[in-house]
Amino acid sequence: ANLFPGEKPNTVLWDILKEIIPYFQKNFGIDGARVDMGHALPKELLNMIIEEARKVDSDFCFIAEELNPANALKAKEAGYNTIIGNGFWMQPRIWENKLHQFVYGAKDIALPMFACLETHDTARIAGRDGGKVLSRMLTVFNMLLPNLIPFINSGQEVYEIQPMNTGIDCTEEDKYKLPTNDLFYGKLALFDKYAFHYLDEHRWELVDHLSGIKEIRKKWLKQITNLATYLPIYFNEFDSPAIGVSYFNQESKKCLLVVANSNIYDDISCQADLSKLREKSQNFNNYGKLLYATFEFGRDYHDFSLDGKVNFHLKAGEVKVIEF
């Protein structure tokens, strides 16, 4: 319809469509919505839908069903606040260095993207190579990344392995991830009767991690959502699986380091240079407090040196959050 809009709009239909979101705003208090295939609507109709919703709530958030980050500026000009982006495709591809490209490149995107590891159309992150280790590492890491919005697909929080649909980035085998004796073997939740596996023995693991990490996100939200207070962390080792981001509080001069080991099978030792962060923040302390780790506290080290460098030891798939 955006390419062939016709000569006469169906105003009766348009009037119905523009009132759908306001109905849910007034009756259910929603504060955001994704417009399915919004880019295919006539421009005038899309404008009406956005305008009517923002008459009810000027801060109403519109999510563009846009998977290509290159189109973020176009979505912004159309009135959207954020795009879905391609995180579900990039982040799981740790061996191809796509995770690093996604995280370090996010700051250059015109609109914030979803930090999502899976959607209702894709393969499940816990069903990919790396399983629960990969899922835990990326779910926690995504909570503290710049210019990205944490997104958790239903069932991800209990390590669901079978997709709801096999529409994007799936193989035929993904539909049959569950054991053959499982009641929902071969079923797709978008089309079949289905129930998530909330009785799994690991059902509270990710929930517990998220409960801890969300408090750090809340404390540092002003910096996490402000690119002016963000600096990437690069590691001295060539092609290191380590990846990291940092933030600084201009008032308190405190800094936050978030580092992860994208190698889901092997522990690593690595070193990062914090000289730029120290210069920006004017924080020259040589001690960092471990706020959070996805593995047991106290066993692994992070060693600050006087020349502004810090050494990390990270277990396979570990995330550490350090404040100094």
Coordinates of C-alpha atoms in Angstrom, one line a residue:
A1 CA 0.0 0.0 0.0
N2 CA 2.9 2.4 0.5
L3 CA 4.1 1.7 -3.1
F4 CA 0.6 1.6 -4.7
P5 CA -1.7 3.7 -2.4
G6 CA -4.5 4.1 -4.9
E7 CA -6.3 7.3 -5.8
K8 CA -8.9 7.3 -3.0
P9 CA -8.2 6.3 0.6
N10 CA -10.7 4.1 2.4
T11 CA -11.4 6.7 5.0
V12 CA -13.9 4.5 6.9
L13 CA -11.3 1.8 7.4
W14 CA -8.6 4.4 8.2
D15 CA -10.8 5.9 10.9
I16 CA -11.1 2.4 12.5
L17 CA -7.4 1.7 12.3
K18 CA -6.3 5.0 13.9
E19 CA -8.5 4.3 17.0
I20 CA -7.1 0.8 17.8
I21 CA -4.1 2.0 19.8
P22 CA -6.1 4.7 21.7
Y23 CA -8.6 2.1 22.7
F24 CA -5.9 0.0 24.3
Q25 CA -4.3 3.1 25.9
K26 CA -7.6 4.1 27.5
N27 CA -8.7 0.7 28.6
F28 CA -5.5 -1.1 29.4
G29 CA -2.9 1.6 30.0
I30 CA -0.4 0.5 27.3
D31 CA 2.5 2.9 26.8
G32 CA 4.0 1.5 23.6
A33 CA 3.2 -0.6 20.5
R34 CA 4.9 -2.2 17.5
V35 CA 3.1 -1.4 14.2
D36 CA 3.2 -4.6 12.3
M37 CA 4.5 -4.0 8.8
G38 CA 4.2 -0.2 9.4
H39 CA 6.6 0.5 6.6
A40 CA 4.1 -1.0 4.1
L41 CA 1.3 1.4 5.1
P42 CA 0.5 4.6 3.3
K43 CA 2.4 7.4 4.9
E44 CA -0.7 9.4 5.6
L45 CA -2.3 6.4 7.5
L46 CA 0.8 5.8 9.5
N47 CA 1.0 9.5 10.5
M48 CA -2.7 9.3 11.6
I49 CA -2.0 6.2 13.8
I50 CA 1.0 7.9 15.5
E51 CA -0.7 11.2 16.0
E52 CA -3.9 9.7 17.5
A53 CA -1.9 7.7 20.1
R54 CA 0.2 10.7 21.1
K55 CA -2.9 12.8 21.6
V56 CA -3.7 10.4 24.5
D57 CA 0.0 10.1 25.7
S58 CA 2.7 12.4 24.2
D59 CA 5.3 9.9 25.4
F60 CA 3.8 6.9 23.7
C61 CA 6.5 4.7 22.3
F62 CA 6.3 3.4 18.7
I63 CA 8.4 0.4 17.8
A64 CA 9.3 0.0 14.1
E65 CA 9.3 -3.6 12.7
E66 CA 12.6 -2.7 11.1
L67 CA 15.3 -5.4 11.2
N68 CA 17.9 -3.4 9.2
P69 CA 19.8 -0.9 11.4
A70 CA 20.6 1.1 8.2
N71 CA 16.9 2.1 8.1
A72 CA 16.8 3.5 11.6
L73 CA 17.1 7.1 10.4
K74 CA 14.1 6.6 8.1
A75 CA 12.1 5.1 11.0
K76 CA 13.0 8.1 13.2
E77 CA 11.8 10.5 10.5
A78 CA 8.6 8.6 10.3
G79 CA 8.0 9.2 14.0
Y80 CA 9.2 5.9 15.6
N81 CA 11.1 5.8 18.9
T82 CA 13.0 2.6 18.4
I83 CA 13.5 -0.3 16.0
I84 CA 13.7 -4.0 16.5
G85 CA 17.0 -4.2 14.8
N86 CA 19.1 -7.3 14.0
G87 CA 20.3 -8.3 17.5
F88 CA 18.6 -11.7 17.3
W89 CA 20.8 -12.5 14.3
M90 CA 24.0 -10.8 15.4
Q91 CA 24.4 -11.6 19.0
P92 CA 24.3 -15.4 18.9
R93 CA 27.0 -15.5 16.3
I94 CA 29.8 -15.2 18.8
W95 CA 32.3 -17.2 16.7
E96 CA 31.9 -14.9 13.7
N97 CA 32.6 -11.8 15.8
K98 CA 29.0 -10.5 15.1
L99 CA 28.4 -9.9 18.9
H100 CA 31.3 -7.5 19.0
Q101 CA 30.2 -5.7 15.9
F102 CA 26.6 -5.4 17.2
V103 CA 27.7 -4.0 20.7
Y104 CA 30.4 -1.7 19.5
G105 CA 28.4 -0.4 16.6
A106 CA 25.1 0.3 18.4
K107 CA 26.2 3.8 19.4
D108 CA 26.2 4.8 15.7
I109 CA 22.5 3.8 15.0
A110 CA 20.0 6.7 14.6
L111 CA 17.5 5.1 17.0
P112 CA 17.9 2.7 19.9
M113 CA 17.5 -0.9 18.9
F114 CA 16.3 -3.9 20.8
A115 CA 19.0 -5.9 22.6
C116 CA 17.2 -9.1 21.8
L117 CA 18.6 -12.6 21.5
E118 CA 15.4 -14.1 20.0
T119 CA 11.9 -13.0 18.9
H120 CA 8.7 -14.9 18.5
D121 CA 9.8 -15.7 14.9
T122 CA 13.4 -16.9 15.5
A123 CA 15.3 -19.8 17.0
R124 CA 15.6 -19.8 20.8
I125 CA 18.9 -18.6 22.2
A126 CA 19.0 -21.5 24.7
G127 CA 18.5 -23.9 21.8
R128 CA 21.6 -22.7 20.0
D129 CA 25.3 -23.6 20.4
G130 CA 26.2 -22.6 23.9
G131 CA 22.7 -23.3 25.4
K132 CA 22.1 -22.0 28.9
V133 CA 25.6 -20.5 29.2
L134 CA 25.2 -18.3 26.1
S135 CA 21.6 -17.4 27.1
R136 CA 22.7 -16.4 30.6
M137 CA 25.7 -14.4 29.4
L138 CA 23.9 -12.4 26.8
T139 CA 20.6 -11.8 28.7
V140 CA 22.6 -10.3 31.6
F141 CA 25.0 -8.4 29.4
N142 CA 22.1 -6.8 27.4
M143 CA 20.8 -5.1 30.5
L144 CA 23.8 -2.7 30.6
L145 CA 24.5 -1.9 26.9
P146 CA 24.4 1.6 25.3
N147 CA 21.8 2.8 22.8
L148 CA 20.0 -0.6 23.2
I149 CA 16.8 -1.6 24.9
P150 CA 16.8 -4.9 26.8
F151 CA 14.2 -7.2 25.3
I152 CA 13.2 -10.6 26.7
N153 CA 11.1 -12.9 24.6
S154 CA 8.5 -14.9 26.5
G155 CA 10.0 -18.2 27.6
Q156 CA 13.6 -17.0 27.3
E157 CA 13.6 -16.5 31.1
V158 CA 13.2 -20.2 31.7
Y159 CA 15.6 -21.3 28.9
E160 CA 12.9 -22.5 26.5
I161 CA 14.6 -24.2 23.6
Q162 CA 11.8 -24.7 21.0
P163 CA 10.8 -21.6 18.9
M164 CA 7.3 -20.2 18.7
N165 CA 7.7 -19.9 15.0
T166 CA 10.4 -20.8 12.4
G167 CA 10.0 -17.6 10.3
I168 CA 13.5 -16.1 10.7
D169 CA 17.0 -17.6 11.2
C170 CA 15.7 -21.1 11.9
T171 CA 16.5 -24.5 10.5
E172 CA 14.0 -27.4 10.1
E173 CA 15.6 -29.1 13.2
D174 CA 14.8 -26.1 15.5
K175 CA 11.1 -27.2 15.5
Y176 CA 12.2 -30.5 17.1
K177 CA 14.5 -29.3 19.9
L178 CA 12.4 -30.9 22.7
P179 CA 12.7 -34.5 23.6
T180 CA 10.5 -36.8 21.6
N181 CA 8.5 -37.7 24.7
D182 CA 7.7 -34.1 25.5
L183 CA 4.0 -33.2 25.2
F184 CA 5.0 -30.2 23.0
Y185 CA 7.5 -31.9 20.8
G186 CA 7.2 -30.4 17.3
K187 CA 4.7 -27.8 18.4
L188 CA 5.0 -24.1 17.6
A189 CA 3.5 -21.8 20.2
L190 CA 2.2 -19.3 17.6
F191 CA 0.0 -21.9 16.1
D192 CA -0.4 -24.9 18.5
K193 CA -1.6 -25.4 22.0
Y194 CA 1.6 -24.9 24.1
A195 CA 2.9 -24.2 27.6
F196 CA 6.4 -23.1 28.6
H197 CA 8.5 -25.3 30.7
Y198 CA 8.2 -23.4 34.0
L199 CA 8.9 -26.6 36.1
D200 CA 12.4 -27.0 34.6
E201 CA 15.0 -27.4 37.3
H202 CA 16.8 -24.2 36.2
R203 CA 13.5 -22.2 36.0
W204 CA 14.6 -19.5 38.6
E205 CA 18.3 -19.1 37.5
L206 CA 17.8 -16.3 34.9
V207 CA 15.1 -14.7 37.0
D208 CA 17.5 -14.4 39.9
H209 CA 20.3 -12.9 37.7
L210 CA 17.9 -10.4 36.3
S211 CA 16.7 -9.4 39.8
G212 CA 20.3 -8.5 40.7
I213 CA 21.3 -6.8 37.5
K214 CA 18.2 -4.7 37.2
E215 CA 19.2 -2.8 40.4
I216 CA 22.5 -1.9 38.8
R217 CA 20.8 -0.8 35.7
K218 CA 18.4 1.3 37.7
K219 CA 21.3 3.0 39.6
W220 CA 23.2 3.7 36.4
L221 CA 20.3 4.3 34.0
K222 CA 21.1 8.0 33.4
Q223 CA 24.6 7.1 32.2
I224 CA 23.6 3.9 30.3
T225 CA 21.0 6.0 28.2
N226 CA 23.4 8.8 27.6
L227 CA 26.1 8.2 24.9
A228 CA 28.1 11.2 26.2
T229 CA 28.9 9.2 29.4
Y230 CA 29.8 5.9 27.6
L231 CA 33.1 4.5 26.4
P232 CA 33.7 1.1 24.9
I233 CA 36.3 -1.2 26.5
Y234 CA 38.8 -2.7 24.1
F235 CA 41.2 -5.5 25.1
N236 CA 44.9 -5.7 24.3
E237 CA 44.8 -9.3 23.0
F238 CA 44.2 -9.5 19.3
D239 CA 40.8 -11.0 18.4
S240 CA 39.9 -11.4 22.1
P241 CA 36.6 -13.0 23.0
A242 CA 36.3 -10.4 25.8
I243 CA 33.9 -7.6 25.2
G244 CA 33.1 -4.6 27.4
V245 CA 31.5 -1.3 27.9
S246 CA 32.0 1.5 30.5
Y247 CA 30.2 4.5 31.9
F248 CA 31.2 7.4 34.1
N249 CA 29.1 9.6 36.4
Q250 CA 30.3 13.2 35.7
E251 CA 29.2 14.3 39.2
S252 CA 30.5 11.6 41.4
K253 CA 33.4 10.6 39.1
K254 CA 32.4 7.0 39.7
C255 CA 32.9 4.5 36.8
L256 CA 31.1 1.3 35.8
L257 CA 32.8 -1.5 33.9
V258 CA 30.8 -4.2 32.3
V259 CA 32.9 -7.1 30.8
A260 CA 31.9 -10.4 29.3
N261 CA 33.7 -13.5 28.0
S262 CA 31.9 -14.5 24.7
N263 CA 33.8 -17.8 24.7
I264 CA 31.2 -20.1 26.1
Y265 CA 33.6 -23.0 26.6
D266 CA 36.9 -21.7 27.9
D267 CA 38.1 -19.4 30.6
I268 CA 40.2 -16.4 29.5
S269 CA 42.6 -13.9 31.0
C270 CA 42.7 -10.5 29.4
Q271 CA 43.8 -6.9 29.9
A272 CA 42.1 -3.6 29.1
D273 CA 43.4 0.0 29.0
L274 CA 41.3 2.4 31.0
S275 CA 43.3 5.5 30.3
K276 CA 40.6 7.2 28.2
L277 CA 37.9 6.4 30.8
R278 CA 40.1 7.8 33.6
E279 CA 40.8 10.9 31.6
K280 CA 37.1 11.5 30.8
S281 CA 35.9 10.8 34.4
Q282 CA 38.9 12.2 36.2
N283 CA 38.9 9.1 38.3
F284 CA 42.3 7.7 38.9
N285 CA 41.5 5.1 41.6
N286 CA 43.2 1.7 41.4
Y287 CA 40.5 -0.3 43.2
G288 CA 37.3 -1.6 41.8
K289 CA 34.4 -3.1 43.7
L290 CA 32.8 -6.2 42.1
L291 CA 29.1 -5.4 42.0
Y292 CA 28.0 -8.5 40.1
A293 CA 29.2 -11.6 38.5
T294 CA 27.3 -14.5 36.8
F295 CA 29.6 -16.9 38.7
E296 CA 30.6 -17.2 42.3
F297 CA 32.1 -14.0 43.9
G298 CA 35.6 -13.9 45.3
R299 CA 37.3 -16.6 43.3
D300 CA 38.2 -14.6 40.1
Y301 CA 40.3 -11.6 40.1
H302 CA 40.3 -8.2 38.4
D303 CA 43.6 -6.4 39.1
F304 CA 44.0 -2.6 38.6
S305 CA 47.6 -1.5 37.8
L306 CA 49.1 2.0 38.4
D307 CA 49.4 2.7 34.7
G308 CA 45.6 2.6 34.2
K309 CA 45.3 -1.0 33.0
V310 CA 43.1 -3.7 34.5
N311 CA 43.5 -7.4 34.2
F312 CA 40.5 -9.7 34.2
H313 CA 40.0 -13.4 34.6
L314 CA 36.7 -14.5 33.2
K315 CA 35.1 -17.9 33.2
A316 CA 33.5 -19.3 30.1
G317 CA 30.5 -17.1 29.3
E318 CA 31.0 -15.0 32.5
V319 CA 29.8 -11.4 32.9
K320 CA 31.3 -9.1 35.5
V321 CA 30.2 -5.7 36.6
I322 CA 32.7 -3.5 38.5
E323 CA 32.4 0.0 40.0
F324 CA 35.3 2.2 40.9

